[in-house]
Every structure is written in C-alpha cells, then in structure tokens.
Coordinates of C-alpha atoms in Angstrom, one line a residue:
X1 CA 119.5 126.9 113.8
X2 CA 118.0 123.5 114.0
X3 CA 115.1 122.6 111.9
X4 CA 112.8 121.3 114.5
X5 CA 109.6 122.8 113.2
X6 CA 108.4 119.8 111.2
X7 CA 108.8 116.1 111.9
X8 CA 107.3 113.1 110.2
X9 CA 105.1 110.6 112.1
X10 CA 107.8 107.9 112.1
X11 CA 110.5 109.9 113.9
X12 CA 110.5 111.3 117.4
X13 CA 110.9 115.1 117.9
X14 CA 114.5 115.8 119.0
X15 CA 116.2 119.2 119.0
X16 CA 119.1 121.0 120.6
X17 CA 118.7 124.3 122.4
X18 CA 119.9 127.4 120.5
X19 CA 123.3 129.1 120.8
X20 CA 124.9 127.2 123.7
X21 CA 123.6 123.7 122.8
X22 CA 123.4 123.0 126.5
X23 CA 120.2 121.0 126.4
X24 CA 118.7 118.4 124.2
X25 CA 114.9 118.1 124.2
X26 CA 113.2 114.8 123.4
X27 CA 109.5 113.8 123.2
X28 CA 109.0 110.1 123.6
X29 CA 106.1 108.0 122.1
X30 CA 104.3 108.0 125.5
X31 CA 104.1 111.9 125.5
X32 CA 106.8 112.5 128.1
X33 CA 109.2 115.4 127.6
X34 CA 112.8 114.8 128.6
X35 CA 115.5 117.5 128.7
X36 CA 119.0 116.2 128.8
X37 CA 122.1 118.2 129.8
X38 CA 124.7 117.8 127.0
X39 CA 127.6 118.7 129.3
X40 CA 127.1 116.1 131.9
X41 CA 125.0 113.5 129.9
X42 CA 122.4 113.4 132.6
X43 CA 118.6 113.8 132.6
X44 CA 117.9 117.5 133.5
X45 CA 114.1 117.5 133.6
X46 CA 111.2 115.3 132.8
X47 CA 107.7 116.5 132.3
X48 CA 104.6 114.3 131.9
X49 CA 101.6 116.2 130.4
X50 CA 98.2 115.5 131.8
X51 CA 96.9 114.1 128.5
X52 CA 100.2 112.6 127.4
X53 CA 98.5 109.3 126.2
X54 CA 95.6 110.8 124.3
X55 CA 97.5 113.9 123.0
X56 CA 101.0 112.8 122.3
X57 CA 103.6 115.3 121.2
X58 CA 104.1 115.5 117.4
X59 CA 106.6 118.4 117.1
X60 CA 108.8 120.5 119.3
X61 CA 111.0 123.6 119.0
X62 CA 113.0 125.9 121.3
X63 CA 112.1 129.5 121.6
X64 CA 114.5 132.4 121.3
X65 CA 117.0 132.8 124.2
X66 CA 115.8 135.3 126.8
X67 CA 116.7 136.6 130.2
X68 CA 114.9 134.5 132.8
X69 CA 113.2 136.4 135.6
X70 CA 113.6 134.6 138.9
X71 CA 111.3 134.9 141.9
X72 CA 112.0 136.7 145.1
X73 CA 115.1 135.3 146.8
X74 CA 117.4 136.3 149.6
X75 CA 119.9 139.1 148.9
X76 CA 123.1 137.6 147.6
X77 CA 126.6 138.7 148.6
X78 CA 128.9 140.4 146.2
X79 CA 131.0 137.2 145.8
X80 CA 127.8 135.2 144.8
X81 CA 126.6 137.8 142.3
X82 CA 126.9 136.4 138.8
X83 CA 126.2 138.1 135.5
X84 CA 122.7 136.9 134.3
X85 CA 122.7 136.4 130.5
X86 CA 120.2 135.0 128.0
X87 CA 119.5 131.3 128.0
X88 CA 117.1 128.9 126.4
X89 CA 113.9 128.7 128.4
X90 CA 110.6 128.1 126.6
X91 CA 109.7 125.0 124.6
X92 CA 106.7 124.8 122.3
X93 CA 105.2 121.4 121.8
X94 CA 102.4 120.6 119.3
X95 CA 100.1 117.7 120.2
X96 CA 97.9 115.3 118.2
X97 CA 94.8 116.8 119.9
X98 CA 95.3 120.2 118.3
X99 CA 96.7 122.1 121.3
X100 CA 100.1 123.7 121.9
X101 CA 101.9 123.4 125.2
X102 CA 104.5 126.0 126.3
X103 CA 107.0 124.6 128.8
X104 CA 109.5 126.6 130.8
X105 CA 112.8 124.8 131.2
X106 CA 114.0 127.4 133.7
X107 CA 111.0 126.9 136.1
X108 CA 110.5 123.2 135.3
X109 CA 106.8 123.7 134.9
X110 CA 104.1 124.3 132.3
X111 CA 104.0 127.9 131.3
X112 CA 100.7 127.9 129.4
X113 CA 98.4 125.9 127.1
X114 CA 97.2 127.2 123.8
X115 CA 93.8 125.7 122.8
X116 CA 91.0 126.4 120.4
X117 CA 93.0 127.2 117.3
X118 CA 93.0 123.9 115.4
X119 CA 90.5 121.1 114.8
X120 CA 93.2 118.6 113.8
X121 CA 96.6 117.5 115.1
X122 CA 99.4 120.1 115.1
X123 CA 102.3 119.2 112.7
X124 CA 104.7 122.1 113.2
X125 CA 105.4 125.1 115.4
X126 CA 107.7 128.0 114.9
X127 CA 108.7 131.0 117.1
X128 CA 108.9 134.6 115.9
X129 CA 112.5 135.7 116.4
X130 CA 111.7 139.1 118.1
X131 CA 108.0 139.4 119.1
X132 CA 106.3 137.1 121.6
X133 CA 104.4 135.3 118.8
X134 CA 104.1 131.6 117.8
X135 CA 102.9 130.1 114.6
X136 CA 101.4 126.6 114.3
X137 CA 100.3 124.4 111.3
X138 CA 97.8 121.6 111.5
X139 CA 96.1 118.8 109.6
X140 CA 93.1 121.1 109.1
X141 CA 95.1 123.2 106.7
X142 CA 95.1 126.4 108.8
X143 CA 98.0 128.5 110.2
X144 CA 97.4 130.1 113.6
X145 CA 99.3 133.1 115.0
X146 CA 99.3 132.9 118.8
X147 CA 100.0 135.8 121.2
X148 CA 101.9 134.4 124.1
X149 CA 101.2 137.4 126.4
X150 CA 97.5 136.7 126.3
X151 CA 97.6 133.0 125.4
X152 CA 94.9 133.5 122.7
X153 CA 94.7 133.4 118.9
X154 CA 95.8 136.6 117.2
X155 CA 95.3 135.6 113.6
X156 CA 94.2 132.5 111.6
X157 CA 94.1 131.9 107.9
X158 CA 93.6 129.0 105.5
X159 CA 97.1 128.0 104.1
X160 CA 96.4 124.9 101.9
X161 CA 93.8 122.4 100.9
X162 CA 95.9 119.6 102.5
X163 CA 97.6 119.5 105.9
X164 CA 100.3 122.1 106.7
X165 CA 103.4 119.9 107.5
X166 CA 106.2 122.5 108.0
X167 CA 106.7 126.2 108.9
X168 CA 109.7 128.5 109.1
X169 CA 110.0 132.3 110.0
X170 CA 112.6 134.4 108.2
X171 CA 115.4 135.8 110.4
X172 CA 114.0 139.4 110.1
X173 CA 110.5 138.2 111.1
X174 CA 108.7 139.5 108.0
X175 CA 108.2 136.4 106.0
X176 CA 106.7 132.9 106.8
X177 CA 107.3 129.7 104.8
X178 CA 104.6 127.0 104.9
X179 CA 104.4 123.7 103.2
X180 CA 101.4 121.6 102.2
X181 CA 100.9 120.4 98.7
X182 CA 103.1 123.3 97.6
X183 CA 105.5 125.7 99.3
X184 CA 104.2 129.2 100.0
X185 CA 105.8 132.3 101.3
X186 CA 103.6 134.6 103.3
X187 CA 103.9 138.3 104.1
X188 CA 103.2 138.4 107.9
X189 CA 101.9 142.0 107.8
X190 CA 99.2 141.4 105.2
X191 CA 98.9 137.6 105.6
X192 CA 99.0 137.4 101.8
X193 CA 100.9 135.0 99.6
X194 CA 104.2 136.5 98.6
X195 CA 105.6 133.7 96.4
X196 CA 104.7 130.1 95.5
X197 CA 107.1 127.2 94.8
X198 CA 106.7 123.8 93.3
X199 CA 107.7 121.8 96.3
X200 CA 108.1 118.0 96.6
X201 CA 106.0 115.0 95.6
X202 CA 105.7 114.0 99.3
X203 CA 105.0 115.8 102.5
X204 CA 107.6 118.4 103.3
X205 CA 109.1 117.9 106.8
X206 CA 111.8 120.6 106.9
X207 CA 111.9 124.3 105.9
X208 CA 114.7 126.7 106.9
X209 CA 116.2 129.9 105.6
X210 CA 119.8 129.6 104.3
X211 CA 120.6 133.3 104.0
X212 CA 119.9 136.5 105.9
X213 CA 119.5 138.8 102.9
X214 CA 116.5 140.9 101.8
X215 CA 114.2 139.2 99.2
X216 CA 114.5 142.0 96.6
X217 CA 118.3 141.4 96.2
X218 CA 118.0 137.9 94.6
X219 CA 120.1 136.7 97.5
X220 CA 117.4 135.1 99.7
X221 CA 117.6 131.3 99.7
X222 CA 115.8 128.6 101.7
X223 CA 116.0 124.9 102.0
X224 CA 113.4 122.2 102.0
X225 CA 113.3 118.4 102.7
X226 CA 110.5 115.9 102.3
X227 CA 109.6 112.4 103.5
X228 CA 110.9 109.5 101.5
X229 CA 113.1 112.0 99.5
X230 CA 116.8 111.6 99.4
X231 CA 117.4 115.1 98.0
X232 CA 117.4 118.5 99.9
X233 CA 116.3 121.3 97.6
X234 CA 117.5 124.9 97.8
X235 CA 115.1 127.6 96.4
X236 CA 116.0 131.2 95.4
X237 CA 113.6 134.1 95.9
X238 CA 114.1 136.1 92.7
X239 CA 112.9 139.7 92.1
X240 CA 111.6 138.7 88.6
X241 CA 109.5 135.9 90.2
X242 CA 111.1 133.2 88.0
X243 CA 111.7 131.0 91.0
X244 CA 109.4 128.0 90.7
X245 CA 112.1 125.4 90.5
X246 CA 115.0 124.7 92.9
X247 CA 118.5 125.9 92.1
X248 CA 120.6 123.5 94.2
X249 CA 120.2 120.0 95.4
X250 CA 122.1 118.0 98.1
X251 CA 122.2 114.2 97.9
X252 CA 121.5 112.1 100.9
X253 CA 121.5 108.4 101.7
X254 CA 118.0 108.5 103.2
X255 CA 115.3 111.0 104.1
X256 CA 116.3 113.8 106.4
X257 CA 115.5 113.4 110.1
X258 CA 117.3 116.3 111.7
X259 CA 118.9 119.4 110.1
X260 CA 121.2 122.0 111.6
X261 CA 122.2 125.0 109.4
X262 CA 124.5 128.0 109.8
X263 CA 123.0 130.7 107.6
X264 CA 125.1 132.9 105.3
X265 CA 125.2 136.7 105.7
X266 CA 126.9 137.6 102.4
X267 CA 127.9 136.0 99.1
X268 CA 131.5 135.5 100.3
X269 CA 130.3 133.3 103.2
X270 CA 129.4 129.7 102.6
X271 CA 126.3 127.9 104.1
X272 CA 127.2 125.1 106.5
X273 CA 124.8 122.2 106.8
X274 CA 124.6 119.1 108.9
X275 CA 121.9 116.5 108.1
X276 CA 121.1 113.4 110.1
X277 CA 119.3 110.9 107.9
X278 CA 116.8 108.2 108.9
X279 CA 119.4 105.5 108.4
X280 CA 121.5 107.0 111.2
X281 CA 124.2 108.7 109.1
X282 CA 125.4 112.3 109.3
X283 CA 126.3 114.3 106.1
X284 CA 128.1 117.6 106.2
X285 CA 127.8 120.2 103.4
X286 CA 129.4 123.5 102.6
X287 CA 128.4 125.6 99.6
X288 CA 128.4 129.2 98.4
X289 CA 124.8 130.1 97.3
X290 CA 125.4 132.4 94.3
X291 CA 123.1 130.9 91.6
X292 CA 121.8 127.7 90.2
X293 CA 123.8 124.5 90.1
X294 CA 122.8 121.7 87.7
X295 CA 124.4 118.7 89.3
X296 CA 123.3 117.5 92.8
X297 CA 126.0 118.2 95.4
X298 CA 127.5 115.3 97.4
X299 CA 128.5 115.7 101.1
X300 CA 132.1 116.7 101.7
X301 CA 132.1 114.4 104.7
X302 CA 129.9 111.6 106.0
X303 CA 130.0 110.4 109.6
X304 CA 128.9 107.0 110.9
X305 CA 129.1 105.4 114.3
X306 CA 129.6 101.8 115.4
X307 CA 130.2 99.8 118.5
X308 CA 133.4 98.0 119.6
X309 CA 132.2 94.4 119.1
X310 CA 134.2 92.0 116.9
X311 CA 131.3 92.1 114.5
X312 CA 130.5 95.9 114.7
X313 CA 127.0 97.1 114.6
X314 CA 126.0 100.6 113.6
X315 CA 124.9 103.1 116.3
X316 CA 122.2 105.5 115.0
X317 CA 122.8 109.2 115.2
X318 CA 119.8 111.1 116.5
X319 CA 120.8 114.7 116.1
X320 CA 123.8 116.9 115.3
X321 CA 124.6 120.6 115.9
X322 CA 127.4 122.6 114.2
X323 CA 129.9 124.3 116.4
X324 CA 131.7 127.7 115.9
X325 CA 134.5 126.0 114.1
X326 CA 134.1 124.0 110.9
X327 CA 135.4 120.8 112.5
X328 CA 133.5 120.8 115.8
X329 CA 130.2 119.0 116.2
X330 CA 127.8 118.2 119.0
X331 CA 126.4 114.7 118.5
X332 CA 123.5 112.8 120.1
X333 CA 123.5 109.1 119.4
X334 CA 122.2 105.8 120.8
X335 CA 118.5 105.5 121.6
X336 CA 115.7 107.8 122.7
X337 CA 115.5 106.4 126.2
X338 CA 119.0 107.5 127.1
X339 CA 120.9 109.3 124.4
X340 CA 124.6 109.9 124.6
X341 CA 125.8 113.5 123.9
X342 CA 129.4 114.2 122.9
X343 CA 131.4 117.0 121.3
X344 CA 133.8 115.7 118.6
X345 CA 136.3 117.1 116.2
X346 CA 135.9 115.7 112.6
X347 CA 138.8 115.2 110.3
X348 CA 137.8 117.3 107.3
X349 CA 140.4 115.7 105.0
X350 CA 138.5 112.3 104.9
X351 CA 135.3 111.9 103.0
X352 CA 134.0 109.0 105.2
X353 CA 134.5 109.0 109.0
X354 CA 133.5 106.1 111.2
X355 CA 133.5 106.7 115.0
X356 CA 133.6 103.7 117.3
X357 CA 132.0 104.0 120.8
X358 CA 131.2 101.6 123.6
X359 CA 127.8 102.6 124.9
X360 CA 126.7 99.3 126.5
X361 CA 128.3 100.1 129.9
X362 CA 126.5 103.5 130.2
X363 CA 123.2 102.1 129.1
X364 CA 123.3 99.0 131.4
X365 CA 124.1 101.2 134.5
X366 CA 121.2 103.6 133.8
X367 CA 118.7 100.9 132.8
X368 CA 119.0 98.8 135.9
X369 CA 116.7 100.9 138.0
X370 CA 114.1 101.2 135.3
X371 CA 114.1 97.5 134.4
X372 CA 113.5 96.5 138.0
X373 CA 110.3 98.5 138.0
X374 CA 108.9 96.7 135.0
X375 CA 106.6 93.6 135.7
X376 CA 106.3 90.9 133.2
X377 CA 102.7 89.9 132.6
X378 CA 101.7 86.3 133.3
X379 CA 100.7 84.5 130.1
X380 CA 99.1 81.0 130.1
X381 CA 98.8 78.6 127.2
X382 CA 95.2 79.6 126.4
X383 CA 95.9 83.3 125.8
X384 CA 96.7 84.6 122.3
X385 CA 99.1 87.4 121.8
X386 CA 99.1 89.5 118.7
X387 CA 102.3 91.3 117.6
X388 CA 102.9 93.9 114.9
X389 CA 104.3 92.7 111.7
X390 CA 103.1 90.9 108.6
X391 CA 99.7 89.1 108.7
X392 CA 100.0 85.5 109.9
X393 CA 103.2 86.2 111.9
X394 CA 102.7 85.4 115.5
X395 CA 105.4 85.4 118.1
X396 CA 105.5 82.3 120.3
X397 CA 104.7 83.1 123.9
X398 CA 105.8 80.6 126.5
X399 CA 103.3 79.9 129.3
X400 CA 104.4 79.9 132.9
X401 CA 105.6 76.6 134.1
X402 CA 104.6 75.5 137.6
X403 CA 107.0 72.5 138.0
X404 CA 110.4 72.2 139.4
X405 CA 113.7 72.9 137.6
X406 CA 114.1 69.3 136.7
X407 CA 110.7 69.4 134.9
X408 CA 111.8 72.6 133.1
X409 CA 114.9 70.9 131.8
X410 CA 112.9 67.9 130.5
X411 CA 110.5 70.1 128.7
X412 CA 113.4 72.1 127.2
X413 CA 115.1 68.9 126.0
X414 CA 111.9 67.8 124.1
X415 CA 111.5 71.2 122.5
X416 CA 112.1 71.2 118.7
X417 CA 114.6 73.5 117.2
X418 CA 113.9 75.8 114.3
X419 CA 115.7 73.6 111.8
X420 CA 113.6 70.6 112.9
X421 CA 110.4 72.6 112.6
X422 CA 111.3 73.8 109.1
X423 CA 112.1 70.2 108.2
X424 CA 108.6 69.1 108.9
X425 CA 107.0 71.9 106.9
X426 CA 105.8 70.6 103.5
X427 CA 106.4 73.4 101.1
X428 CA 105.2 71.4 98.1
X429 CA 101.4 71.1 97.6
X430 CA 100.2 67.7 96.4
X431 CA 97.0 67.6 94.3
X432 CA 94.7 65.0 95.7
X433 CA 91.8 63.4 93.9
X434 CA 88.2 63.2 95.1
X435 CA 88.5 59.9 96.8
X436 CA 92.0 60.6 98.2
X437 CA 92.7 62.0 101.6
X438 CA 93.2 65.7 101.8
X439 CA 96.7 66.9 102.5
X440 CA 97.6 69.6 105.0
X441 CA 97.4 73.1 103.4
X442 CA 100.7 74.5 102.3
X443 CA 102.3 77.7 103.7
X444 CA 100.7 80.9 102.6
X445 CA 102.6 83.7 100.9
X446 CA 102.6 85.9 104.1
X447 CA 104.3 83.0 106.0
X448 CA 106.8 82.8 103.2
X449 CA 107.5 86.5 103.6
X450 CA 107.9 86.2 107.3
X451 CA 110.3 83.3 107.0
X452 CA 112.2 85.1 104.3
X453 CA 112.6 88.3 106.5
X454 CA 113.6 86.1 109.5
X455 CA 116.2 84.3 107.4
X456 CA 117.6 87.6 106.0
X457 CA 117.8 89.2 109.4
X458 CA 119.4 86.2 111.2
X459 CA 121.5 85.0 108.3
X460 CA 120.1 81.4 108.7
X461 CA 121.0 79.4 105.6
X462 CA 118.5 76.6 106.4
X463 CA 115.6 79.1 106.4
X464 CA 116.7 80.7 103.2
X465 CA 117.2 77.4 101.4
X466 CA 113.7 76.2 102.4
X467 CA 112.1 79.4 101.1
X468 CA 114.2 79.5 97.9
X469 CA 113.3 75.9 97.0
X470 CA 109.8 76.8 95.9
X471 CA 109.1 76.7 92.1
X472 CA 105.7 78.3 91.9
X473 CA 106.0 81.7 90.1
X474 CA 102.8 83.0 91.7
X475 CA 104.0 82.2 95.3
X476 CA 107.4 83.9 94.5
X477 CA 105.7 87.0 93.1
X478 CA 103.4 87.4 96.1
X479 CA 106.2 86.8 98.6
X480 CA 108.4 89.4 97.0
X481 CA 105.5 91.9 96.8
X482 CA 104.9 91.5 100.6
X483 CA 108.5 92.1 101.6
X484 CA 109.2 95.4 103.4
X485 CA 111.6 97.8 101.6
X486 CA 114.5 97.4 104.0
X487 CA 114.6 93.7 103.2
X488 CA 114.9 94.1 99.4
X489 CA 118.6 94.9 99.2
X490 CA 119.6 92.0 101.6
X491 CA 117.5 89.7 99.4
X492 CA 119.3 90.8 96.3
X493 CA 122.6 90.2 98.0
X494 CA 121.6 86.7 99.1
X495 CA 120.4 85.9 95.5
X496 CA 123.7 87.2 94.1
X497 CA 125.6 84.9 96.4
X498 CA 123.6 81.9 95.4
X499 CA 123.8 82.7 91.7
X500 CA 127.6 82.2 91.9
X501 CA 127.1 78.6 93.0
X502 CA 125.8 75.5 91.3
X503 CA 123.9 76.1 88.0
X504 CA 120.9 74.1 89.3
X505 CA 120.4 76.6 92.2
X506 CA 121.1 79.5 89.8
X507 CA 118.0 78.5 87.8
X508 CA 115.8 78.9 90.9
X509 CA 117.5 82.2 91.9
X510 CA 116.8 83.8 88.5
X511 CA 113.1 83.4 89.2
X512 CA 113.4 85.3 92.5
X513 CA 115.6 87.9 91.0
X514 CA 113.1 88.5 88.2
X515 CA 110.3 89.0 90.7
X516 CA 112.4 91.5 92.7
X517 CA 113.1 93.5 89.6
X518 CA 109.5 93.5 88.6
X519 CA 108.1 94.7 92.0
X520 CA 110.9 96.8 93.5
X521 CA 112.6 98.5 90.5
X522 CA 111.5 102.0 91.5
X523 CA 113.0 101.5 95.0
X524 CA 116.3 100.1 93.7
X525 CA 116.5 102.9 91.2
X526 CA 116.2 105.5 94.0
X527 CA 119.2 104.2 95.8
X528 CA 122.1 106.7 95.3
X529 CA 124.9 104.0 95.6
X530 CA 123.1 101.3 93.6
X531 CA 126.0 100.7 91.3
X532 CA 128.4 99.9 94.2
X533 CA 125.9 97.8 96.1
X534 CA 124.8 95.7 93.0
X535 CA 128.2 95.7 91.3
X536 CA 128.9 92.0 91.9
X537 CA 125.5 91.0 90.3
X538 CA 126.1 93.4 87.4
X539 CA 129.6 92.1 86.6
X540 CA 128.4 88.5 87.0
X541 CA 125.5 88.9 84.6
X542 CA 127.7 90.8 82.1
X543 CA 130.4 88.1 82.2
X544 CA 127.9 85.3 81.6
X545 CA 126.3 87.2 78.7
X546 CA 129.7 87.6 77.1
X547 CA 130.5 83.9 77.6
X548 CA 127.1 82.8 76.2
X549 CA 128.2 83.4 72.6
X550 CA 131.4 81.4 73.1
X551 CA 129.5 78.6 74.8
X552 CA 127.0 78.4 71.9
X553 CA 129.9 78.0 69.5
X554 CA 131.5 75.3 71.7
X555 CA 128.1 73.6 71.9
X556 CA 127.8 73.5 68.1
X557 CA 131.3 72.1 67.6
X558 CA 130.7 69.4 70.3
X559 CA 127.4 68.5 68.7
X560 CA 129.1 68.2 65.3
X561 CA 131.8 66.0 66.7
X562 CA 129.4 63.7 68.5
X563 CA 127.2 63.3 65.4
X564 CA 130.3 62.4 63.3
X565 CA 131.5 59.9 65.9
X566 CA 128.0 58.3 66.0
X567 CA 128.0 58.0 62.2
X568 CA 131.4 56.3 62.1
X569 CA 130.3 53.9 64.8
X570 CA 127.2 53.0 62.7
X571 CA 129.3 52.5 59.5
X572 CA 131.7 50.2 61.3
X573 CA 128.8 48.1 62.6
X574 CA 127.5 47.9 59.0
X575 CA 130.9 46.7 57.6
X576 CA 131.0 43.7 60.0
X577 CA 127.9 42.1 58.5
X578 CA 128.3 38.7 56.7
X579 CA 127.4 39.2 53.0
X580 CA 127.4 35.5 51.9
X581 CA 124.2 34.4 50.4
X582 CA 121.8 32.2 52.3
X583 CA 120.3 30.8 49.1
X584 CA 121.8 30.3 45.6
X585 CA 119.7 29.5 42.6
X586 CA 121.2 28.3 39.3
X587 CA 119.2 28.1 36.2
X588 CA 120.2 25.4 33.7
X589 CA 120.2 26.4 30.0
X590 CA 118.8 23.8 27.5
X591 CA 119.4 24.4 23.8
X592 CA 117.4 21.4 22.8
X593 CA 113.7 21.7 22.6
X594 CA 111.7 19.0 24.2
X595 CA 108.1 18.2 24.2
X596 CA 105.9 20.3 26.4
X597 CA 105.0 17.7 28.9
X598 CA 108.5 16.2 29.1
X599 CA 110.1 19.6 29.2
X600 CA 107.9 20.7 32.0
X601 CA 108.5 17.6 33.9
X602 CA 112.2 17.8 33.3
X603 CA 112.4 21.4 34.2
X604 CA 110.6 20.8 37.5
X605 CA 112.9 18.0 38.3
X606 CA 116.0 20.0 37.4
X607 CA 114.8 23.1 39.3
X608 CA 114.1 21.0 42.4
X609 CA 117.5 19.5 42.2
X610 CA 119.1 22.9 41.7
X611 CA 117.5 24.4 44.8
X612 CA 118.4 21.5 46.9
X613 CA 122.0 21.7 45.7
X614 CA 122.1 25.4 46.4
X615 CA 120.8 25.0 49.9
X616 CA 123.1 22.2 50.7
X617 CA 126.0 24.2 49.4
X618 CA 125.2 27.1 51.6
X619 CA 124.7 24.8 54.6

C-alpha cells in the first residue's frame, strides 16, 4: 500500500492505484488531476476542478478496489462477455479550501464534493478499508469522518492543538493513526485516544501500518516519516503501554517523498519497504519486525537514474511500487508534466544500482503540441519583471527589437559578456573623505550570494574567483548565511579544491570555510555520508596539522643558521678594519729640574714638536 495520505507542501501528490498498479494519479500545481496509464505510458484522463486555482489539491489517495456498476448498455454476445472484477475507481482529493473532492476514474467525472467539515486546508485523506467511510485531517486540528453514501459529516472531533498532517487506518478498520505535534492512535468505535507516541520534531508527512496483527499481541507495528528528517521510525504497540519511543529506524539520504510498503502477516514474514526521497533516489528495505533494534538500518539496495549524455545528469524518481516478487518494481520518473512509467527488475546482489535512460525523445514528441499553444508575452524596456529567488536578484529580460536581422546582429556584437561585466564590478570599497567625490556603492551581500550560487551551479571559475577575493569578514559571514542549503556542500567542495592550490589563495579560503562551519554546522552534521563527501578536506587538514610541527622545527633550524651566517659576516667585516693609529703622542721624560718658567716654555715647545712629529709620521 502506498502512503499517499500525507504530503508536504513542497512536493506534488503522486500515488499508484492499489493492487494492479495500472494507473498513476498526479495533481499538478495548477489543480489539474491527471491519471496516467502505466502499461501504455499515456495520459488516461485529465480533470480540471471548477476552483482549481483558488482551491488547489494538497493530498490524494486511491480508494479500495470495487466492482464498478456500469450504466444500461446493449446486450452483449456470449463471445463479448468478460468477467467483471474489482478495479480502482474512486479518488479522494483534499483541497486548500477545506473541501474534499471524490473523483470516479471509471466514469471520468466528479462523483461528489464533501464540504462543511473543515475551516482550514485539508492536509491528508484516508479511506476505510471496508465501510464507505473517509477520514480527513486539516489545519484546524480536527478529524472528520465522512459518510460517502450521504455525502455528509458522520463524526468530527478535535485531534490536536496544531494541524493534523497525516492519517492512516489500520487494516482491520478499528484503529486510526493521526499526527500533529504528537502521534495518536484512536479507537474508531469510541473516538477516544488508544495510545500516544512521541513523534518527530517536524511535521509528520507519512503514517502507515507495517503489520496486520492485533494490538494486544505486541506484534502491531507502524511506520512514520517527517519533513526534513532522514530517518523513518518504526513504533511498536505494546500491551504494557511502554511504547513511547521508536524501536527501529531506517536511514535515508533525504526526507521521504513517496513510500510503498508490503505489510507483514506473521513474525516469519519480513516487511518490504520502498522509499523515494526528495533527492530523487530510491531505497529498498527488508526487515523482520520482532523487537527493538539499536542501530539504524541501512537500505539493502539504493537505485538512481541518469540520462545517456557524456556528462550524465540525474533523473529524479517520482514514485515506486513493489511488485509481487522481491526484485520487481514499478517506477515513475522524469517530471510531473509527463512522467515515464516502467517495470524493472533490480539486481539484489548490488548495494547501489544506477539505471540509464534516454527520456529526451519521448518528452520532445509529447511537448511539441503543448509548446505551440503557449504565447510568449511582449516585454519592453520600461517593464520590470520580478522573479523568485534571493532579494536583489533580477533576471535580465530582453525587450522586443523592431529592427532587421542586421540590426540584431550589431546589437548582439556590442553586448558585453558575463566576464566583462564582472570585470567592471568594483568589489573593494574605497573610503572617501568629505571633500572627495563619492565612489559607487559596492555590491551588497545578497548580490554576493546570488553570484556565488550562479558560479557554483554553472561552474564558472571567473565568477567564483571574483567572489572569493573579498577580504571583509562581515561580508563573508552574511554571504554564507544567505546561501540556500543545497549550495552549502558544493561551496565546501569548491573551497577544498582551492585550498590545495597556492598558499596565498588558501589564506582567503580558510575565512570562507570558517564562516561555513559557523553557520551551517547543523546541516553538515545531518548528512549521512558526510565523511565520504568531506574526506578530501579532512585528510588535507590532518596532513597539514601533522606537518606543522615538522615545519616549525625546520623554521627554527633555518633561523639559527641564518643568524650564525649573519654574525660571521659581521665579524669578517670587523676584521678588515685598519687598526693603525691616526695620531701618536710621545711624552719626553726630563730628569733635570728646570726653573718653572723655562720648564713650562720648554715643555710647550717640546710638546708642540712631538705632536707635529707624530702627525707627520702618520701622514
């Protein structure tokens, strides 16, 4: 059974029909319901509700297979008589306006509309397996039980303070699971709470029973998945009511988008699970539910799809359904406008399987008729077009040219390239004085973020170099904080590649890496394969840390050698100095005592002669 009861606001409702998997129902963003035939890969039916723009479809689920009663027809011959069996017919669609639409695939028309039950948008709908009953949960926190025979509300009760985001009815039709802030199990006879469970920290998008055993036997299990959560939790309904925590967890690469599960009837039978994640990958699990398991379980097989180009691009998987055999799968991939359905056999001996398909030819043939009906609006140079994205990011829109082809070529030749435009951008702000002329304002942080995202998506080295040249820590921090989460990991890979280059550029890259680790550590820590994705950066940092001690020793030795060489050079320069005296003074000794006046006069005369002699000798 496919878990189509709950869906997040970012993903589109998509679910296979039960049992035969003959049809795939899709609700587009414009509110149109499209039913595709999986055998022929063709559009079977398309239904446009009257209020498809104001009340878009938020959730969808198939009803139980039933025998369709056809209208009066001519009497058939014996050769034309075929055995009429049960087939998928009714579809329940919840809308953002609070109503529930019941569509009949066999008649190709709207069966009935259920209104008046909710005051908020419907988040999930679930069918009763036996009775003609339908359950819906809404943003108003109420659960409504609808009687499809009368088209009116049969019962309504308050389920949670917050919105009810997911519902699931047990296989025997006696219990109902609902998820809001917590997960509750209701007794459908008394409409009372049977059990309470802890739940998840975010909105629960998927609930489905994993076993078909009575709750009193400690063998009743159910599974839950939440938005932005890469773990699927399995809960056990115990007789001693000690069941507040999950017993088993399944690891995923992204939040679950579509789940198909084959329930277990006994302890000897394993539960088979196929989970399509938001990143477009498919994970297959198989586990025997017989008690708690401490470690999270990894998928025994992961499936990805890519095209046949020389540089392959991934093809997202939209939904998957398990077949009767363990290796058979029904896949839906591509886009929501025209999905491709295919039955495949998976090699169970390989942990990772990559399927290559060429879907461009089928898409181009089918899109030719629709593209021809689309008219491009005329945009002149005065109009301003706003596009979604980061603030300050505006897509350039070219005005309509009224000249000839020659004039178009001349204007195209004068148009500047992206590299030239980036070259004229002054990323450094110059502080001007009071009397100086004011410079043009520098780029804002949102423009930096836009340029960085563009450079990471296109792989343009010039754009990345221009952004990475900034030295302001405040600009770097704000730019990293404005980055969307899908661009964080490519940014780290680009920084790692530049850290291995020149040391001058590595100094700048360290600032960016520090800002990434400060703002997005929680996101990086939530990645299951973080070690393999950041292994190059980890080993590079570890090797440089080990070499730092050796480099400091080498630096000390080189410093000692350079100081000794400098001292030797200075001593050699000192030894080459001429030590001969510039002036020599010789004092004459006189043993004879002379009169004072004569002695003084004689001494002065001798001293004068001695100095002159000494100077002449030196000269």
